[in-house]
Short mmCIF file of C-alpha atoms in Angstrom, two decimals:
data_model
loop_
_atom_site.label_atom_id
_atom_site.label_comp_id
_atom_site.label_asym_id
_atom_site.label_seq_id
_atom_site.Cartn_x
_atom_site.Cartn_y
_atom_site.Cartn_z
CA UNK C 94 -0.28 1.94 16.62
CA UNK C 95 -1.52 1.95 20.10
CA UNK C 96 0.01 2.06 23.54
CA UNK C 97 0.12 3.84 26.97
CA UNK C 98 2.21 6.84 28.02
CA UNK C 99 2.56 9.19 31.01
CA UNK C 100 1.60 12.00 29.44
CA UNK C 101 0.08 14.17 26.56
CA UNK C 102 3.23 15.24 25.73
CA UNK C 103 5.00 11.85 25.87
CA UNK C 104 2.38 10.88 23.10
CA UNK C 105 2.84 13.71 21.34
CA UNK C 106 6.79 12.88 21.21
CA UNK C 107 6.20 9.55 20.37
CA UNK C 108 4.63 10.70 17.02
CA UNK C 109 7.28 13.10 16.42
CA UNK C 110 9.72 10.68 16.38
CA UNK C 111 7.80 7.65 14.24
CA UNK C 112 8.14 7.95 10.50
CA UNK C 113 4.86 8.31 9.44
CA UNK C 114 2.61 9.71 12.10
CA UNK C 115 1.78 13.50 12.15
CA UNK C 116 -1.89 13.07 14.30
CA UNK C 117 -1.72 11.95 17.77
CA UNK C 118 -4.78 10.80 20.13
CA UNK C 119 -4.88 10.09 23.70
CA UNK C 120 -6.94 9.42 26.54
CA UNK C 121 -6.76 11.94 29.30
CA UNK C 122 -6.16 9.35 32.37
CA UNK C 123 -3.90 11.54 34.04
CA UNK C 124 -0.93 8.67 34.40
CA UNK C 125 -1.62 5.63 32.16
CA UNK C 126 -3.93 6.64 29.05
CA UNK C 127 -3.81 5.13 25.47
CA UNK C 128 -2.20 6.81 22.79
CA UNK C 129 -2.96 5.86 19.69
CA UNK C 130 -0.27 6.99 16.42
CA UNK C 131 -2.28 8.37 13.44
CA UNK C 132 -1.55 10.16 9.87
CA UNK C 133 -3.12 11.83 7.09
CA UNK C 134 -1.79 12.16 3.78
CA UNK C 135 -1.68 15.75 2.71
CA UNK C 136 -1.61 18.82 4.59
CA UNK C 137 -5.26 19.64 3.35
CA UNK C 138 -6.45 16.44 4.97
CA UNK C 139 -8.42 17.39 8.20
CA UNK C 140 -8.69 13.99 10.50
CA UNK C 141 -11.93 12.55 11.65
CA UNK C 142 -13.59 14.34 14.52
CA UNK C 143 -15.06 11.50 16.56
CA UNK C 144 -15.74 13.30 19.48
CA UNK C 145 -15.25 16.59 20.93
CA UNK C 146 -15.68 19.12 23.96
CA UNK C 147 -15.16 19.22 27.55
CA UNK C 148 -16.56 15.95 28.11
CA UNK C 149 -14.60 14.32 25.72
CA UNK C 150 -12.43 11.26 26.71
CA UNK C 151 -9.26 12.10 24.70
CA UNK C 152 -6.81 14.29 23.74
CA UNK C 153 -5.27 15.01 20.08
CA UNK C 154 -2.96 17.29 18.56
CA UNK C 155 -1.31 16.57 14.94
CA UNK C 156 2.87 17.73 13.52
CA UNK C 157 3.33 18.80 10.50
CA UNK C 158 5.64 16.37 9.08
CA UNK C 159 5.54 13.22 7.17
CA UNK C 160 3.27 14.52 4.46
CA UNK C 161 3.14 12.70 1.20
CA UNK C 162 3.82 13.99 -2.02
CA UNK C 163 1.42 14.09 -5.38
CA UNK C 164 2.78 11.03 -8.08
CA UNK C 165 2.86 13.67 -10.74
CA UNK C 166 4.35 15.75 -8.18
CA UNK C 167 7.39 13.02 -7.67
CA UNK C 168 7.44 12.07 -11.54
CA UNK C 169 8.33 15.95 -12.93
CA UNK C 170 12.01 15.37 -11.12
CA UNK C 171 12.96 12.56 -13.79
CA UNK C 172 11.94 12.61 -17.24
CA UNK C 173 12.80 8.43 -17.51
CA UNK C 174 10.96 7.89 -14.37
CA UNK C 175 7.81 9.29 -16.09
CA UNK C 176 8.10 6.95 -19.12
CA UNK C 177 8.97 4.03 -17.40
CA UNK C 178 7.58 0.98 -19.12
CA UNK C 179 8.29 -1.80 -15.91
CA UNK C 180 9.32 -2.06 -12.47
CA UNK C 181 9.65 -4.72 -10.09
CA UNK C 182 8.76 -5.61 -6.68
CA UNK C 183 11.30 -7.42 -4.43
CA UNK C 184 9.59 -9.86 -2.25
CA UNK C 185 11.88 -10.00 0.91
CA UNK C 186 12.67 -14.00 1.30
CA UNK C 187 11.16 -15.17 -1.85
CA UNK C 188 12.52 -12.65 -4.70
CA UNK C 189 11.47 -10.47 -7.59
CA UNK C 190 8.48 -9.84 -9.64
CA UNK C 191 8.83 -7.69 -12.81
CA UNK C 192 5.50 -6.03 -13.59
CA UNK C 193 4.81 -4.48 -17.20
CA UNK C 194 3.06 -1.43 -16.29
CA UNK C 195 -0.18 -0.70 -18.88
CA UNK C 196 -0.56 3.37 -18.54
CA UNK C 197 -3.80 3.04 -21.78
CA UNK C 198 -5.20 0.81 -18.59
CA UNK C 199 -5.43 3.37 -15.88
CA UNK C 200 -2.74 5.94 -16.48
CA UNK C 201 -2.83 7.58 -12.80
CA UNK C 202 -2.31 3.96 -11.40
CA UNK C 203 0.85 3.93 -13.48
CA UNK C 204 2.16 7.00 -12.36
CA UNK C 205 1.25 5.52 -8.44
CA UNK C 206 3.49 2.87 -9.13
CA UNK C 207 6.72 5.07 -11.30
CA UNK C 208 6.48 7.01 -8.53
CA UNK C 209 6.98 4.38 -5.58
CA UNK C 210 9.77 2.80 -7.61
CA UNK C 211 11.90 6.56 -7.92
CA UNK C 212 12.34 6.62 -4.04
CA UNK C 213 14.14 3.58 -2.81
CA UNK C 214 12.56 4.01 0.64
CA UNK C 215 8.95 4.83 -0.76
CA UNK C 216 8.11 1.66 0.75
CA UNK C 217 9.58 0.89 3.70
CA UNK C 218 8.02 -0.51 6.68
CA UNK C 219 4.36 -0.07 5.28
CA UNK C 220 4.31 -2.12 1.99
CA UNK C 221 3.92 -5.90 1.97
CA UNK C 222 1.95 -9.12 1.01
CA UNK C 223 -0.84 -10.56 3.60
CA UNK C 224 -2.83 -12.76 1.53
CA UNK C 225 -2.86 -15.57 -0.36
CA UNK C 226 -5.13 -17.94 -1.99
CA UNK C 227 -4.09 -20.74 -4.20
CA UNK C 228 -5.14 -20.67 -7.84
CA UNK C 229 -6.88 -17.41 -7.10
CA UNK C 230 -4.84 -13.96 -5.74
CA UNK C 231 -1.50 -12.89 -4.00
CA UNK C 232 -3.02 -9.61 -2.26
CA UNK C 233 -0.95 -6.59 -0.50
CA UNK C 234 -0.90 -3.05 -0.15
CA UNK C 235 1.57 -0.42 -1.29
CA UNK C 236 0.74 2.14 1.55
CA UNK C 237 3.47 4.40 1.29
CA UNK C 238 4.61 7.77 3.70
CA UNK C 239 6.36 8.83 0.35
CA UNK C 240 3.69 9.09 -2.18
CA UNK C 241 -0.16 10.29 -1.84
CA UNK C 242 -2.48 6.88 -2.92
CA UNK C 243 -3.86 6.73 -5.93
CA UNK C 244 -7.41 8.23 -5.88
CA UNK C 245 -9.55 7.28 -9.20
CA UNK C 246 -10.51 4.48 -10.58
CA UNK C 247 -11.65 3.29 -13.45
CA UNK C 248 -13.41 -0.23 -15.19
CA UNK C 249 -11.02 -2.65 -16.68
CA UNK C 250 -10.59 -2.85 -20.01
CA UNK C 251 -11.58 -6.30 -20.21
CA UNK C 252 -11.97 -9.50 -17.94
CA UNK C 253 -8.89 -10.34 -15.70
CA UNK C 254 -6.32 -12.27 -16.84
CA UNK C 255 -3.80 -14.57 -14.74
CA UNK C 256 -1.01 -12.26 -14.04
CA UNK C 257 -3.46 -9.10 -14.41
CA UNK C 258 -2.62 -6.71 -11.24
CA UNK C 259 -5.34 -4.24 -10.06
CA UNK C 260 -6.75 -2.32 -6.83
CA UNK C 261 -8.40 -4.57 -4.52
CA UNK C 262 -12.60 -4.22 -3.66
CA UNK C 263 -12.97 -2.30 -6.53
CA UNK C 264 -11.32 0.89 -4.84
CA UNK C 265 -8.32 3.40 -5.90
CA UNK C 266 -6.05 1.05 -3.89
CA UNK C 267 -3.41 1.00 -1.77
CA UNK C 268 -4.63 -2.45 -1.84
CA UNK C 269 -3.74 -4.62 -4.55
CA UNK C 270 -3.86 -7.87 -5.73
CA UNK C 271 -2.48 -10.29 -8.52
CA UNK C 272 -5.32 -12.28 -10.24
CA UNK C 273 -3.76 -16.22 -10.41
CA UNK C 274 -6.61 -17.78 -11.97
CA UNK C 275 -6.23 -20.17 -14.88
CA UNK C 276 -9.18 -18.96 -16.91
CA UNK C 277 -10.53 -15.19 -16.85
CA UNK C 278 -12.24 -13.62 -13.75
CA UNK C 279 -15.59 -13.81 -15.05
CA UNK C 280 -16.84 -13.09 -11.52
CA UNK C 281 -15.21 -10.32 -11.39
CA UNK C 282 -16.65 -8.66 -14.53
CA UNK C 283 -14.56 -5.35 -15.43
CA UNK C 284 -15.38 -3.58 -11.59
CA UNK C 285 -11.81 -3.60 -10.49
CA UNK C 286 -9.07 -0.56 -11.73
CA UNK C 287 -6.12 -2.74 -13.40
CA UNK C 288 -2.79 -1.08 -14.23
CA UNK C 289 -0.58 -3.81 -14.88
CA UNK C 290 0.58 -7.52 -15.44
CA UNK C 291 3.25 -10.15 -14.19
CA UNK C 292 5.80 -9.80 -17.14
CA UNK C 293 7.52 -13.79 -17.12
CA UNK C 294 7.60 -17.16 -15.74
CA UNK C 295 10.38 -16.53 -13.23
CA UNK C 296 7.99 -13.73 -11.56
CA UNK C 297 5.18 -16.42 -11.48
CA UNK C 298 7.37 -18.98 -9.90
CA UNK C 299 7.95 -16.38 -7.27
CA UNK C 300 4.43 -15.89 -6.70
CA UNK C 301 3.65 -19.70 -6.28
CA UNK C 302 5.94 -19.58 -3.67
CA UNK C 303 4.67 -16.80 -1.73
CA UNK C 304 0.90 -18.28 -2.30
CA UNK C 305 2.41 -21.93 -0.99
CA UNK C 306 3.88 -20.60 1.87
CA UNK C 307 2.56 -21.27 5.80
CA UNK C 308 -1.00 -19.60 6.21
CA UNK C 309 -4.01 -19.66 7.70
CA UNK C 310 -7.69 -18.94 7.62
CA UNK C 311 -8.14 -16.96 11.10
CA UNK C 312 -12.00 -16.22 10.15
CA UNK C 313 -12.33 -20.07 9.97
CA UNK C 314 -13.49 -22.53 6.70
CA UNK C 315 -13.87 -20.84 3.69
CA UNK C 316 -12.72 -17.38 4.93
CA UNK C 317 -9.82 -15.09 3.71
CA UNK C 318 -5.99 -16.53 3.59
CA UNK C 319 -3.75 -14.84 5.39
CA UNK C 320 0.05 -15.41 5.01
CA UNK C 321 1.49 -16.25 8.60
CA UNK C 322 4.37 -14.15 8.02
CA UNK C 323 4.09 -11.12 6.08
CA UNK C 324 6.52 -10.53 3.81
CA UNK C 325 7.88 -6.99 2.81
CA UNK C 326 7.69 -5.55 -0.07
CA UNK C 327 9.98 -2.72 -2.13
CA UNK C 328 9.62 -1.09 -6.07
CA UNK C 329 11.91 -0.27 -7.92
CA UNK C 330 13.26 0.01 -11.28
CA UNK C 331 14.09 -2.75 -13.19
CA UNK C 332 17.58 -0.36 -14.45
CA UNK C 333 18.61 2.22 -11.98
CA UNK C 334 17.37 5.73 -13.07
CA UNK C 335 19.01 8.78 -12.15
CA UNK C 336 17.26 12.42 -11.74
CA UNK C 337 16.47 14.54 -14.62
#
């Protein structure tokens, strides 16, 4: 997030008060410099040091707040939320999507996802769908302020299914994608981390409608789909599940 403000200080307040941020950067024009509204996961993360000393252009100073917490962490507080065999996401404007999870896939994945769905606001304002290609991928992240990303990754344990959902770029996430393709991702081979699949028909009728709704290639021909409006995402449980 990027803006101007007075002040140092007036940056510094406007991270204190945005869920989320705890690192804030600004340029030192004494009335009218950027800030820009940063965070980093865990309280061990150190930020990128892109420039420094007298002669330096900005300004930076980071709150200790807004740290997220370890899956595992999240997942010792409810012994049901640990075993959890499903959870859905709620696609704001188009509906639900039950996922059955697959923890002999790529068990920390799992965990990732238990974890988002014990916190009903795990997700809010930073997880939602921007891509779409028909007959190919709905693609989204799961960025959470909640609950540390998943970090490992691991080969598939076979090629990609339709319904299959996995990390996106072959990375520990929180990008993600659901593979829509009639026949198995051959191009894909087993590169991408997969921890779970679209459970019925009603959840795939959901997705078609997402993937048919108004989008555009901004990159031009044969580029990325993006979805014009983004919609929001939220996991949760398919039955409520109460603390241990």
């Amino acid at each position: 997030v990027g803006f101007e403000t007075v002040s140092a200080e007036a940056c510094a307040r406007a991270c204190a008060e945005t869920r989320g941020c705890n690192v804030w950067v600004r340029a030192r024009d004494a009335e009218a410099g950027a800030c820009w509204l940063k965070r980093v996961e865990r309280a061990s993360d150190r930020p990128r040091v892109m420039s420094e000393g007298v002669r330096c252009a900005w300004t930076s100073g980071r709150i200790d707040k807004d740290y997220a917490r370890e899956a595992r962490e999240i997942l010792k507080e409810s012994d049901a939320a640990a075993s959890a065999d499903a959870v859905t996401l709620t696609v704001a404007g188009f509906g639900d999507v039950a996922l059955t999870l697959e923890p002999t896939w790529h068990e920390p994945s799992v965990e990732f996802l238990r974890a988002l769905a014990s916190n009903a606001n795990s997700c809010d304002g930073s997880c939602e769908i921007y891509r779409v290609e028909p007959g190919f991928l709905v693609q989204g992240t799961l960025r959470s302020y909640d609950v540390a990303s998943n970090s490992a990754t691991e080969p598939g344990p076979r090629l990609m299914e339709r319904g299959d959902v996995g990390w996106a770029g072959e990375g520990p996430g929180p990008d993600w994608f659901v593979y829509l393709g009639a026949r198995p991702a051959a191009h894909f081979g087993t590169r991408h981390t997969v921890f779970a699949r679209v459970a019925d028909e009603a959840s795939f009728s959901v997705l078609e409608r997402v993937v048919s709704a108004p989008s555009s290639t901004p990159g031009g021909p044969n580029t990325m789909r993006f979805i014009d409006q983004r919609p929001k995402l939220q996991v949760r449980f398919k039955t409520r599940i109460a603390p241990s």
